[in-house]
Tab-separated table of C-alpha atoms in Angstrom:
chain	number	residue	atom	x	y	z
A	1	UNK	CA	92.326	110.141	104.155
A	2	UNK	CA	89.734	109.689	107.020
A	3	UNK	CA	91.146	108.097	110.245
A	4	UNK	CA	90.367	104.734	110.828
A	5	UNK	CA	88.658	103.122	114.289
A	6	UNK	CA	92.076	102.444	115.310
A	7	UNK	CA	93.085	106.192	115.082
A	8	UNK	CA	95.923	105.871	112.410
A	9	UNK	CA	95.293	108.035	109.194
A	10	UNK	CA	95.142	106.572	105.707
A	11	UNK	CA	98.565	108.171	105.136
A	12	UNK	CA	100.042	106.097	108.000
A	13	UNK	CA	98.691	103.005	106.597
A	14	UNK	CA	100.084	103.704	103.069
A	15	UNK	CA	103.483	104.089	104.698
A	16	UNK	CA	103.232	100.933	106.553
A	17	UNK	CA	102.314	99.284	103.216
A	18	UNK	CA	105.221	100.925	101.251
A	19	UNK	CA	107.573	100.204	103.903
A	20	UNK	CA	107.001	96.250	103.901
A	21	UNK	CA	108.597	96.644	100.113
A	22	UNK	CA	112.644	96.616	100.377
A	23	UNK	CA	115.524	96.433	97.905
A	24	UNK	CA	115.460	92.707	98.527
A	25	UNK	CA	111.774	92.027	98.701
A	26	UNK	CA	110.284	93.704	95.654
A	27	UNK	CA	107.210	91.294	95.152
A	28	UNK	CA	104.849	90.277	97.930
A	29	UNK	CA	101.272	88.594	98.025
A	30	UNK	CA	98.565	90.910	99.574
A	31	UNK	CA	98.388	88.658	102.659
A	32	UNK	CA	102.118	89.153	103.240
A	33	UNK	CA	102.070	92.727	103.112
A	34	UNK	CA	99.175	92.509	105.559
A	35	UNK	CA	100.996	90.470	108.003
A	36	UNK	CA	104.290	92.583	107.535
A	37	UNK	CA	102.541	95.917	107.704
A	38	UNK	CA	100.652	94.749	111.144
A	39	UNK	CA	97.371	95.905	109.365
A	40	UNK	CA	94.176	93.705	109.605
A	41	UNK	CA	94.103	91.311	106.709
A	42	UNK	CA	90.784	92.737	105.318
A	43	UNK	CA	92.139	96.303	105.597
A	44	UNK	CA	95.316	95.746	103.859
A	45	UNK	CA	93.645	93.652	101.002
A	46	UNK	CA	91.241	96.643	100.467
A	47	UNK	CA	94.112	99.181	100.400
A	48	UNK	CA	96.393	97.029	98.158
A	49	UNK	CA	93.298	96.634	95.749
A	50	UNK	CA	92.786	100.566	95.767
A	51	UNK	CA	96.521	101.081	95.271
A	52	UNK	CA	96.773	98.656	92.303
A	53	UNK	CA	93.538	100.242	90.519
A	54	UNK	CA	95.403	103.629	90.852
A	55	UNK	CA	98.516	102.138	89.399
A	56	UNK	CA	100.597	102.762	92.412
A	57	UNK	CA	101.126	99.090	93.067
A	58	UNK	CA	101.262	96.618	90.274
A	59	UNK	CA	100.178	93.125	90.132
A	60	UNK	CA	102.077	90.368	88.287
A	61	UNK	CA	100.941	86.947	86.669
A	62	UNK	CA	100.516	85.334	89.940
A	63	UNK	CA	98.574	88.065	91.430
A	64	UNK	CA	101.724	89.343	93.664
A	65	UNK	CA	102.158	93.128	94.276
A	66	UNK	CA	105.087	95.359	93.374
A	67	UNK	CA	105.620	99.103	93.532
A	68	UNK	CA	104.091	100.360	90.271
A	69	UNK	CA	105.844	102.562	87.732
A	70	UNK	CA	103.129	105.216	88.305
A	71	UNK	CA	104.265	105.613	91.857
A	72	UNK	CA	107.859	105.825	91.085
A	73	UNK	CA	107.013	108.382	88.185
A	74	UNK	CA	105.028	110.471	90.595
A	75	UNK	CA	107.482	110.612	93.411
A	76	UNK	CA	110.648	111.045	91.085
A	77	UNK	CA	109.761	113.539	88.568
A	78	UNK	CA	109.662	116.452	90.607
A	79	UNK	CA	111.836	115.299	93.544
A	80	UNK	CA	114.986	116.951	94.997
A	81	UNK	CA	116.492	113.543	94.919
A	82	UNK	CA	116.232	113.837	90.924
A	83	UNK	CA	117.442	117.489	90.865
A	84	UNK	CA	120.462	116.569	92.998
A	85	UNK	CA	121.490	113.599	91.254
A	86	UNK	CA	120.761	114.992	87.681
A	87	UNK	CA	123.335	117.679	88.604
A	88	UNK	CA	125.624	115.528	90.125
A	89	UNK	CA	125.643	112.611	87.476
A	90	UNK	CA	128.129	114.253	84.850
A	91	UNK	CA	130.737	114.529	87.623
A	92	UNK	CA	130.128	111.210	89.293
A	93	UNK	CA	130.704	109.831	85.885
A	94	UNK	CA	133.980	111.466	85.654
A	95	UNK	CA	134.956	110.261	89.304
A	96	UNK	CA	134.031	106.760	88.218
A	97	UNK	CA	135.649	106.880	84.692
A	98	UNK	CA	139.060	108.166	86.625
A	99	UNK	CA	138.966	106.340	89.816
A	100	UNK	CA	137.111	103.224	88.304
A	101	UNK	CA	135.562	102.077	91.443
A	102	UNK	CA	132.026	102.528	92.760
A	103	UNK	CA	130.839	106.247	92.981
A	104	UNK	CA	128.046	107.259	95.105
A	105	UNK	CA	125.962	110.077	96.186
A	106	UNK	CA	124.219	110.377	99.827
A	107	UNK	CA	122.258	112.576	101.547
A	108	UNK	CA	121.076	112.929	105.387
A	109	UNK	CA	117.849	111.299	105.984
A	110	UNK	CA	116.264	110.214	109.282
A	111	UNK	CA	119.571	109.964	111.029
A	112	UNK	CA	121.068	107.800	108.129
A	113	UNK	CA	122.865	108.277	104.952
A	114	UNK	CA	120.305	107.591	102.051
A	115	UNK	CA	121.988	106.797	98.730
A	116	UNK	CA	120.390	108.720	95.783
A	117	UNK	CA	122.972	107.436	93.181
A	118	UNK	CA	125.433	104.651	92.600
A	119	UNK	CA	127.406	104.085	89.463
A	120	UNK	CA	129.682	100.975	89.035
A	121	UNK	CA	131.628	99.175	86.390
A	122	UNK	CA	131.699	95.554	85.990
A	123	UNK	CA	135.195	95.408	87.165
A	124	UNK	CA	134.395	97.513	90.527
A	125	UNK	CA	134.978	95.450	93.730
A	126	UNK	CA	132.608	94.477	96.689
A	127	UNK	CA	129.889	97.073	97.390
A	128	UNK	CA	126.756	96.692	99.588
A	129	UNK	CA	125.294	100.102	98.840
A	130	UNK	CA	121.991	100.376	96.888
A	131	UNK	CA	120.286	103.248	95.068
A	132	UNK	CA	117.577	104.416	97.576
A	133	UNK	CA	119.287	102.187	100.311
A	134	UNK	CA	120.585	103.390	103.618
A	135	UNK	CA	123.722	103.041	105.671
A	136	UNK	CA	124.396	103.980	109.339
A	137	UNK	CA	126.287	107.361	110.054
A	138	UNK	CA	128.747	106.085	112.017
A	139	UNK	CA	129.938	103.282	109.773
A	140	UNK	CA	129.921	104.452	106.213
A	141	UNK	CA	132.436	107.256	104.893
A	142	UNK	CA	129.489	109.203	103.402
A	143	UNK	CA	127.614	108.933	106.833
A	144	UNK	CA	130.699	110.097	108.669
A	145	UNK	CA	130.837	113.217	106.438
A	146	UNK	CA	126.972	113.869	106.842
A	147	UNK	CA	127.532	113.520	110.757
A	148	UNK	CA	130.831	115.428	111.078
A	149	UNK	CA	129.516	118.327	109.351
A	150	UNK	CA	126.171	117.979	110.578
A	151	UNK	CA	124.141	119.818	113.483
A	152	UNK	CA	125.367	119.273	116.888
A	153	UNK	CA	122.251	117.713	118.017
A	154	UNK	CA	122.274	115.256	115.241
A	155	UNK	CA	125.902	114.306	116.600
A	156	UNK	CA	124.661	113.870	120.151
A	157	UNK	CA	121.561	111.706	119.267
A	158	UNK	CA	123.880	109.461	117.179
A	159	UNK	CA	126.512	109.103	119.597
A	160	UNK	CA	124.165	108.449	122.618
A	161	UNK	CA	122.496	105.820	120.447
A	162	UNK	CA	123.906	102.245	119.977
A	163	UNK	CA	126.646	102.234	117.482
A	164	UNK	CA	126.359	98.913	115.878
A	165	UNK	CA	129.443	97.257	114.351
A	166	UNK	CA	128.955	95.867	110.883
A	167	UNK	CA	132.536	94.552	110.918
A	168	UNK	CA	135.560	94.261	113.239
A	169	UNK	CA	136.987	97.493	112.060
A	170	UNK	CA	133.649	99.756	112.517
A	171	UNK	CA	134.137	102.221	115.342
A	172	UNK	CA	131.366	101.457	118.019
A	173	UNK	CA	132.821	103.329	120.909
A	174	UNK	CA	131.286	106.949	120.981
A	175	UNK	CA	134.672	108.463	122.042
A	176	UNK	CA	136.311	106.727	118.919
A	177	UNK	CA	133.493	107.991	116.781
A	178	UNK	CA	133.911	111.464	118.337
A	179	UNK	CA	137.608	111.444	117.324
A	180	UNK	CA	136.940	110.290	114.152
A	181	UNK	CA	134.573	113.123	113.539
A	182	UNK	CA	137.189	115.498	114.543
A	183	UNK	CA	139.473	114.089	111.944
A	184	UNK	CA	137.138	114.155	109.189
A	185	UNK	CA	136.623	118.097	110.052
A	186	UNK	CA	140.286	118.643	110.031
A	187	UNK	CA	141.064	116.323	106.790
A	188	UNK	CA	137.915	117.645	104.899
A	189	UNK	CA	137.024	114.215	103.992
A	190	UNK	CA	136.277	110.702	105.539
A	191	UNK	CA	138.149	107.600	105.104
A	192	UNK	CA	136.416	104.613	106.658
A	193	UNK	CA	138.692	101.338	106.176
A	194	UNK	CA	136.786	98.108	106.471
A	195	UNK	CA	133.732	99.784	108.474
A	196	UNK	CA	131.223	98.651	106.189
A	197	UNK	CA	132.870	95.364	104.574
A	198	UNK	CA	136.197	94.088	105.692
A	199	UNK	CA	137.608	93.846	102.122
A	200	UNK	CA	136.640	97.614	101.025
A	201	UNK	CA	137.579	101.221	102.271
A	202	UNK	CA	135.194	103.966	101.702
A	203	UNK	CA	136.081	107.571	100.914
A	204	UNK	CA	133.694	110.358	101.024
A	205	UNK	CA	133.812	114.312	100.510
A	206	UNK	CA	131.205	116.904	101.266
A	207	UNK	CA	129.104	118.857	98.858
A	208	UNK	CA	128.431	122.223	100.055
A	209	UNK	CA	125.819	124.889	99.428
A	210	UNK	CA	126.589	128.469	99.342
A	211	UNK	CA	126.497	129.032	102.977
A	212	UNK	CA	128.782	126.236	103.718
A	213	UNK	CA	126.164	123.665	104.791
A	214	UNK	CA	126.932	120.089	103.753
A	215	UNK	CA	124.020	118.952	101.565
A	216	UNK	CA	125.482	115.593	100.536
A	217	UNK	CA	128.487	113.377	100.535
A	218	UNK	CA	130.288	112.080	97.462
A	219	UNK	CA	132.270	108.726	97.961
A	220	UNK	CA	134.008	105.979	96.434
A	221	UNK	CA	134.472	102.240	97.466
A	222	UNK	CA	137.991	101.132	96.950
A	223	UNK	CA	139.861	97.763	97.774
A	224	UNK	CA	140.711	97.829	101.322
A	225	UNK	CA	144.578	98.739	100.995
A	226	UNK	CA	144.479	100.643	97.685
A	227	UNK	CA	146.046	104.047	97.595
A	228	UNK	CA	143.345	106.754	98.392
A	229	UNK	CA	145.150	110.165	97.298
A	230	UNK	CA	143.798	110.192	93.765
A	231	UNK	CA	140.457	109.350	94.772
A	232	UNK	CA	140.345	112.169	97.369
A	233	UNK	CA	141.538	114.610	95.007
A	234	UNK	CA	138.867	113.524	92.598
A	235	UNK	CA	136.166	113.730	95.055
A	236	UNK	CA	136.983	117.257	96.254
A	237	UNK	CA	136.983	118.317	92.688
A	238	UNK	CA	133.870	116.810	91.633
A	239	UNK	CA	131.962	117.879	94.823
A	240	UNK	CA	132.877	121.565	94.087
A	241	UNK	CA	131.524	120.954	90.614
A	242	UNK	CA	128.404	119.404	91.575
A	243	UNK	CA	128.119	122.407	93.905
A	244	UNK	CA	128.474	125.020	90.995
A	245	UNK	CA	126.218	122.941	88.908
A	246	UNK	CA	123.446	123.445	91.460
A	247	UNK	CA	124.092	127.127	91.245
A	248	UNK	CA	126.107	127.749	94.534
A	249	UNK	CA	129.046	130.038	94.095
A	250	UNK	CA	132.195	128.652	95.771
B	1	UNK	CA	91.647	104.558	103.267
B	2	UNK	CA	88.177	105.212	103.773
B	3	UNK	CA	85.753	106.499	101.268
B	4	UNK	CA	85.005	110.285	101.504
B	5	UNK	CA	81.423	111.471	101.071
B	6	UNK	CA	81.920	112.223	97.197
B	7	UNK	CA	82.964	108.700	96.805
B	8	UNK	CA	86.536	108.797	95.895
B	9	UNK	CA	88.988	107.025	98.104
B	10	UNK	CA	91.985	108.167	99.887
B	11	UNK	CA	94.128	106.679	97.319
B	12	UNK	CA	92.427	108.592	94.616
B	13	UNK	CA	92.859	111.920	96.615
B	14	UNK	CA	96.785	111.257	97.245
B	15	UNK	CA	97.209	110.526	93.352
B	16	UNK	CA	95.537	113.667	92.685
B	17	UNK	CA	97.673	115.607	95.008
B	18	UNK	CA	100.778	114.043	93.745
B	19	UNK	CA	99.886	114.552	90.389
B	20	UNK	CA	99.883	118.412	90.706
B	21	UNK	CA	103.625	118.074	91.055
B	22	UNK	CA	105.380	118.028	87.691
B	23	UNK	CA	109.132	118.361	86.474
B	24	UNK	CA	108.778	122.224	86.251
B	25	UNK	CA	106.362	122.614	89.304
B	26	UNK	CA	108.359	120.987	92.090
B	27	UNK	CA	107.288	123.462	95.086
B	28	UNK	CA	103.616	124.423	95.658
B	29	UNK	CA	101.658	125.968	98.713
B	30	UNK	CA	98.905	123.895	100.218
B	31	UNK	CA	96.278	126.144	98.596
B	32	UNK	CA	97.870	125.969	95.262
B	33	UNK	CA	97.723	122.018	95.520
B	34	UNK	CA	94.265	122.325	96.662
B	35	UNK	CA	92.998	124.323	93.692
B	36	UNK	CA	95.317	122.358	91.158
B	37	UNK	CA	94.013	118.697	92.618
B	38	UNK	CA	90.269	119.914	92.558
B	39	UNK	CA	90.010	119.107	96.007
B	40	UNK	CA	88.032	120.981	98.875
B	41	UNK	CA	90.691	123.517	100.402
B	42	UNK	CA	90.297	121.868	103.962
B	43	UNK	CA	90.523	118.347	102.602
B	44	UNK	CA	93.800	119.266	100.585
B	45	UNK	CA	95.374	121.057	103.584
B	46	UNK	CA	94.484	118.208	106.077
B	47	UNK	CA	96.029	115.396	103.492
B	48	UNK	CA	99.016	117.806	103.071
B	49	UNK	CA	99.635	117.986	106.696
B	50	UNK	CA	99.354	114.169	107.201
B	51	UNK	CA	101.656	113.592	104.385
B	52	UNK	CA	104.161	116.061	105.742
B	53	UNK	CA	104.073	114.376	109.071
B	54	UNK	CA	104.829	111.017	107.560
B	55	UNK	CA	107.774	112.617	105.501
B	56	UNK	CA	106.002	111.863	102.120
B	57	UNK	CA	105.938	115.604	101.352
B	58	UNK	CA	108.311	118.088	102.925
B	59	UNK	CA	107.745	121.667	103.937
B	60	UNK	CA	110.703	124.359	102.820
B	61	UNK	CA	111.504	127.393	104.942
B	62	UNK	CA	108.433	129.250	103.469
B	63	UNK	CA	106.089	126.679	104.297
B	64	UNK	CA	105.838	125.611	100.537
B	65	UNK	CA	105.650	121.698	99.935
B	66	UNK	CA	107.733	119.364	97.852
B	67	UNK	CA	107.936	115.497	97.266
B	68	UNK	CA	109.820	114.353	100.275
B	69	UNK	CA	112.945	112.189	100.124
B	70	UNK	CA	110.986	109.498	102.117
B	71	UNK	CA	108.507	109.224	99.487
B	72	UNK	CA	111.212	108.819	96.726
B	73	UNK	CA	112.907	106.172	98.758
B	74	UNK	CA	109.994	104.118	99.604
B	75	UNK	CA	108.737	104.173	95.968
B	76	UNK	CA	112.382	103.608	94.326
B	77	UNK	CA	114.177	101.210	96.518
B	78	UNK	CA	111.943	98.005	95.406
B	79	UNK	CA	111.121	99.383	92.053
B	80	UNK	CA	111.399	97.640	88.496
B	81	UNK	CA	112.244	101.165	87.496
B	82	UNK	CA	115.363	100.954	89.456
B	83	UNK	CA	115.996	97.264	88.457
B	84	UNK	CA	115.925	98.082	84.629
B	85	UNK	CA	117.902	101.400	84.856
B	86	UNK	CA	120.657	99.631	87.087
B	87	UNK	CA	120.913	96.856	84.629
B	88	UNK	CA	120.993	99.304	81.867
B	89	UNK	CA	123.454	102.039	83.318
B	90	UNK	CA	126.792	100.496	82.279
B	91	UNK	CA	125.687	100.104	78.805
B	92	UNK	CA	123.981	103.411	78.600
B	93	UNK	CA	127.074	104.818	79.816
B	94	UNK	CA	129.173	103.152	77.102
B	95	UNK	CA	126.860	104.441	74.358
B	96	UNK	CA	127.032	107.878	75.770
B	97	UNK	CA	130.903	107.579	75.929
B	98	UNK	CA	130.856	106.653	72.270
B	99	UNK	CA	127.992	108.576	70.525
B	100	UNK	CA	128.702	111.420	72.863
B	101	UNK	CA	124.928	112.463	72.915
B	102	UNK	CA	121.842	112.103	75.033
B	103	UNK	CA	121.199	108.551	75.841
B	104	UNK	CA	117.825	107.469	77.350
B	105	UNK	CA	115.893	104.301	78.418
B	106	UNK	CA	112.051	104.401	78.379
B	107	UNK	CA	109.161	101.968	78.780
B	108	UNK	CA	105.669	101.818	77.869
B	109	UNK	CA	103.337	103.107	80.559
B	110	UNK	CA	99.562	104.245	80.110
B	111	UNK	CA	99.978	104.556	76.425
B	112	UNK	CA	102.975	106.728	76.399
B	113	UNK	CA	106.977	106.369	76.739
B	114	UNK	CA	108.157	106.905	80.239
B	115	UNK	CA	111.717	107.816	80.534
B	116	UNK	CA	113.595	105.876	83.381
B	117	UNK	CA	117.037	107.303	82.797
B	118	UNK	CA	118.736	109.858	80.841
B	119	UNK	CA	122.477	110.527	80.546
B	120	UNK	CA	123.894	113.559	79.103
B	121	UNK	CA	126.897	115.381	78.618
B	122	UNK	CA	127.852	119.190	78.791
B	123	UNK	CA	128.233	119.365	75.022
B	124	UNK	CA	125.079	117.369	74.110
B	125	UNK	CA	122.602	119.060	72.028
B	126	UNK	CA	119.097	119.970	72.582
B	127	UNK	CA	116.654	117.519	74.335
B	128	UNK	CA	113.435	117.986	76.102
B	129	UNK	CA	113.139	114.338	77.653
B	130	UNK	CA	113.245	114.285	81.523
B	131	UNK	CA	113.756	111.366	83.963
B	132	UNK	CA	110.331	110.317	85.004
B	133	UNK	CA	108.919	112.480	82.219
B	134	UNK	CA	106.858	111.118	79.355
B	135	UNK	CA	106.622	111.669	75.551
B	136	UNK	CA	103.739	110.479	72.940
B	137	UNK	CA	104.232	107.282	71.329
B	138	UNK	CA	103.632	108.436	67.800
B	139	UNK	CA	106.230	111.225	67.956
B	140	UNK	CA	109.391	109.767	69.959
B	141	UNK	CA	111.772	107.379	68.405
B	142	UNK	CA	111.369	105.402	71.845
B	143	UNK	CA	107.451	105.423	71.576
B	144	UNK	CA	107.540	104.482	67.966
B	145	UNK	CA	109.573	101.219	69.137
B	146	UNK	CA	107.440	100.619	71.833
B	147	UNK	CA	104.305	100.990	69.668
B	148	UNK	CA	105.506	99.050	66.704
B	149	UNK	CA	106.717	96.145	68.715
B	150	UNK	CA	103.547	96.553	71.089
B	151	UNK	CA	100.350	94.572	71.174
B	152	UNK	CA	97.917	95.351	68.259
B	153	UNK	CA	95.193	96.731	70.637
B	154	UNK	CA	97.606	99.452	71.741
B	155	UNK	CA	98.510	100.301	68.209
B	156	UNK	CA	94.713	100.556	67.218
B	157	UNK	CA	93.894	102.755	70.457
B	158	UNK	CA	96.821	105.116	69.729
B	159	UNK	CA	95.889	105.344	65.821
B	160	UNK	CA	92.331	106.114	66.537
B	161	UNK	CA	93.251	108.939	69.002
B	162	UNK	CA	94.308	112.353	68.209
B	163	UNK	CA	97.898	112.333	67.003
B	164	UNK	CA	99.146	115.739	68.061
B	165	UNK	CA	101.870	117.226	66.120
B	166	UNK	CA	104.930	118.675	67.895
B	167	UNK	CA	106.580	119.967	65.079
B	168	UNK	CA	106.164	120.400	61.427
B	169	UNK	CA	107.774	117.000	60.947
B	170	UNK	CA	105.748	114.935	63.575
B	171	UNK	CA	103.590	112.273	61.695
B	172	UNK	CA	99.967	113.223	62.651
B	173	UNK	CA	98.190	111.146	60.213
B	174	UNK	CA	97.185	107.539	61.164
B	175	UNK	CA	98.052	106.236	57.901
B	176	UNK	CA	101.592	107.704	57.940
B	177	UNK	CA	102.094	106.451	61.537
B	178	UNK	CA	101.108	103.236	60.467
B	179	UNK	CA	103.482	103.071	57.472
B	180	UNK	CA	106.238	104.142	59.990
B	181	UNK	CA	105.555	101.510	62.415
B	182	UNK	CA	106.025	99.053	59.594
B	183	UNK	CA	109.320	100.658	58.753
B	184	UNK	CA	110.340	100.269	62.448
B	185	UNK	CA	109.678	96.488	62.543
B	186	UNK	CA	111.530	95.996	59.102
B	187	UNK	CA	114.437	98.046	60.201
B	188	UNK	CA	114.314	96.750	63.720
B	189	UNK	CA	114.854	100.471	65.071
B	190	UNK	CA	113.113	103.894	64.858
B	191	UNK	CA	114.526	107.062	63.438
B	192	UNK	CA	112.470	110.046	64.218
B	193	UNK	CA	113.924	113.181	62.344
B	194	UNK	CA	112.673	116.435	63.873
B	195	UNK	CA	109.347	114.725	65.361
B	196	UNK	CA	110.018	115.969	68.865
B	197	UNK	CA	112.117	119.075	68.227
B	198	UNK	CA	112.882	120.321	64.777
B	199	UNK	CA	116.662	120.465	65.516
B	200	UNK	CA	117.222	116.809	66.594
B	201	UNK	CA	116.589	113.259	65.393
B	202	UNK	CA	115.802	110.611	67.700
B	203	UNK	CA	116.923	106.863	67.343
B	204	UNK	CA	115.590	104.135	69.287
B	205	UNK	CA	116.118	100.462	69.510
B	206	UNK	CA	114.308	97.791	71.381
B	207	UNK	CA	115.286	95.835	74.442
B	208	UNK	CA	113.819	92.286	74.420
B	209	UNK	CA	113.049	89.676	77.133
B	210	UNK	CA	113.718	85.844	76.389
B	211	UNK	CA	110.417	85.592	74.622
B	212	UNK	CA	111.238	88.325	72.148
B	213	UNK	CA	108.654	90.939	73.813
B	214	UNK	CA	110.091	94.372	73.698
B	215	UNK	CA	110.214	95.645	77.342
B	216	UNK	CA	112.050	98.934	76.811
B	217	UNK	CA	113.576	101.284	74.245
B	218	UNK	CA	116.851	102.478	74.333
B	219	UNK	CA	117.512	105.793	72.483
B	220	UNK	CA	119.958	108.630	71.596
B	221	UNK	CA	119.044	112.218	70.396
B	222	UNK	CA	121.280	113.485	67.517
B	223	UNK	CA	121.492	116.820	66.028
B	224	UNK	CA	118.938	116.628	63.007
B	225	UNK	CA	121.370	115.978	60.120
B	226	UNK	CA	123.970	113.838	61.889
B	227	UNK	CA	125.095	110.554	60.504
B	228	UNK	CA	123.159	107.746	62.314
B	229	UNK	CA	124.801	104.647	61.448
B	230	UNK	CA	127.133	104.485	64.196
B	231	UNK	CA	124.529	105.318	66.904
B	232	UNK	CA	122.179	102.574	65.434
B	233	UNK	CA	124.891	99.891	65.766
B	234	UNK	CA	125.794	100.901	69.543
B	235	UNK	CA	122.257	101.104	70.418
B	236	UNK	CA	121.589	97.455	69.017
B	237	UNK	CA	124.577	96.128	70.896
B	238	UNK	CA	123.898	97.655	74.136
B	239	UNK	CA	120.142	96.774	73.984
B	240	UNK	CA	121.483	93.059	73.889
B	241	UNK	CA	123.841	93.661	76.497
B	242	UNK	CA	121.196	95.005	78.753
B	243	UNK	CA	118.797	92.035	78.040
B	244	UNK	CA	121.514	89.781	78.899
B	245	UNK	CA	122.303	91.792	82.085
B	246	UNK	CA	118.699	91.395	83.018
B	247	UNK	CA	119.412	87.483	82.795
B	248	UNK	CA	117.658	87.039	79.326
B	249	UNK	CA	119.398	84.578	77.169
B	250	UNK	CA	119.578	85.812	73.471
């Protein structure tokens, strides 16, 4: 991908275009993509046409553009995301069947919690998490697990950044987050009552590889004042089963 | 993405690189990617470096390259694949819990059946289907549903191409496939005994939108000689529930 006169590569332009699509903005015109990506309109139209020709983007009947099945296929079929969630699925299903609330798997990605999978049943309560969506490390139970057991430079970077509150319960003071991380390490799991939504409590446990490194967080979202002990036990059991299913001896 | 001297665009080169990653080839060196993509080695190394810098590819400890979490995220979070499988998941879980065999969701993509989801339990039998993997239309039960209820130009194109047998049971004669497609339309579902693997039978039912157009196939894989009636009933019920969950009135 040759560099453009402005010095950014074709790869940069591709990322800027793909980045304009979000969980709530799934269809756009080429003009909207140009505006949101900050690319010159003619450049955006040309690249969108190329991507449509290759099947990486698709047009609907109104010539609006969306992410193509071919791009999903190419980026999923060999991905670590797929390997991890396939190993986790049978145990996530067990957690979901027994706890009967949203059950989720997240990894650390660019200083946020990226959710690889979410299982829900119709009777589950409120939950803003989405597959391939993200939540802040300091606010979500999954994020607190990934942060508490993560590298110290990650902790320092996150604690020195702005810790935006999502609700009145979210910890937004670095000292309070630091105490919470110590609690997570002591308990072996994270409990985040009302941090993301006032009405719910997130509970997360770490999935570890053979060396003890935390590679993912398995979590459930319960109603705010629900009893958490049963969910904690199920999460720890499933996290161990996922690690073994990935071939890690415990 | 500017055109290269050979006339192919940056998008073409990107697709050629991504296409070298498969469900069974998840990690490669940049040199291997160059050879398998047919790109000049220096070009392949340069684009791989750009893609790694953007997070679309990732390097492991041995400097081998794999699909990046960032690419999976960008291509999944707004995709139709995700929307369809999220709507289908609760009903796929019900089928899997009741039939207790592999349960799968496929769509038509480039004249093949592309699998968006697969649920399996440890006790399920043999199954070569993979998430984001494909199977031929004439051989798989999902493919036969997508073909039987698909546009006539698709049927003519597939029936005039080589119908490769995967087992001794696969229908590879155009007249036999045509009769099978008539049977699928008459029954309302497809039964493919031993077509993909000698030891198993695929059963698939169509998921239809409001206009009656088939948008996906829901399937299970049973041991070859298992009774199919219960699975057929569960598949039809779940296919209707998925359509309603997508907002289609039946």
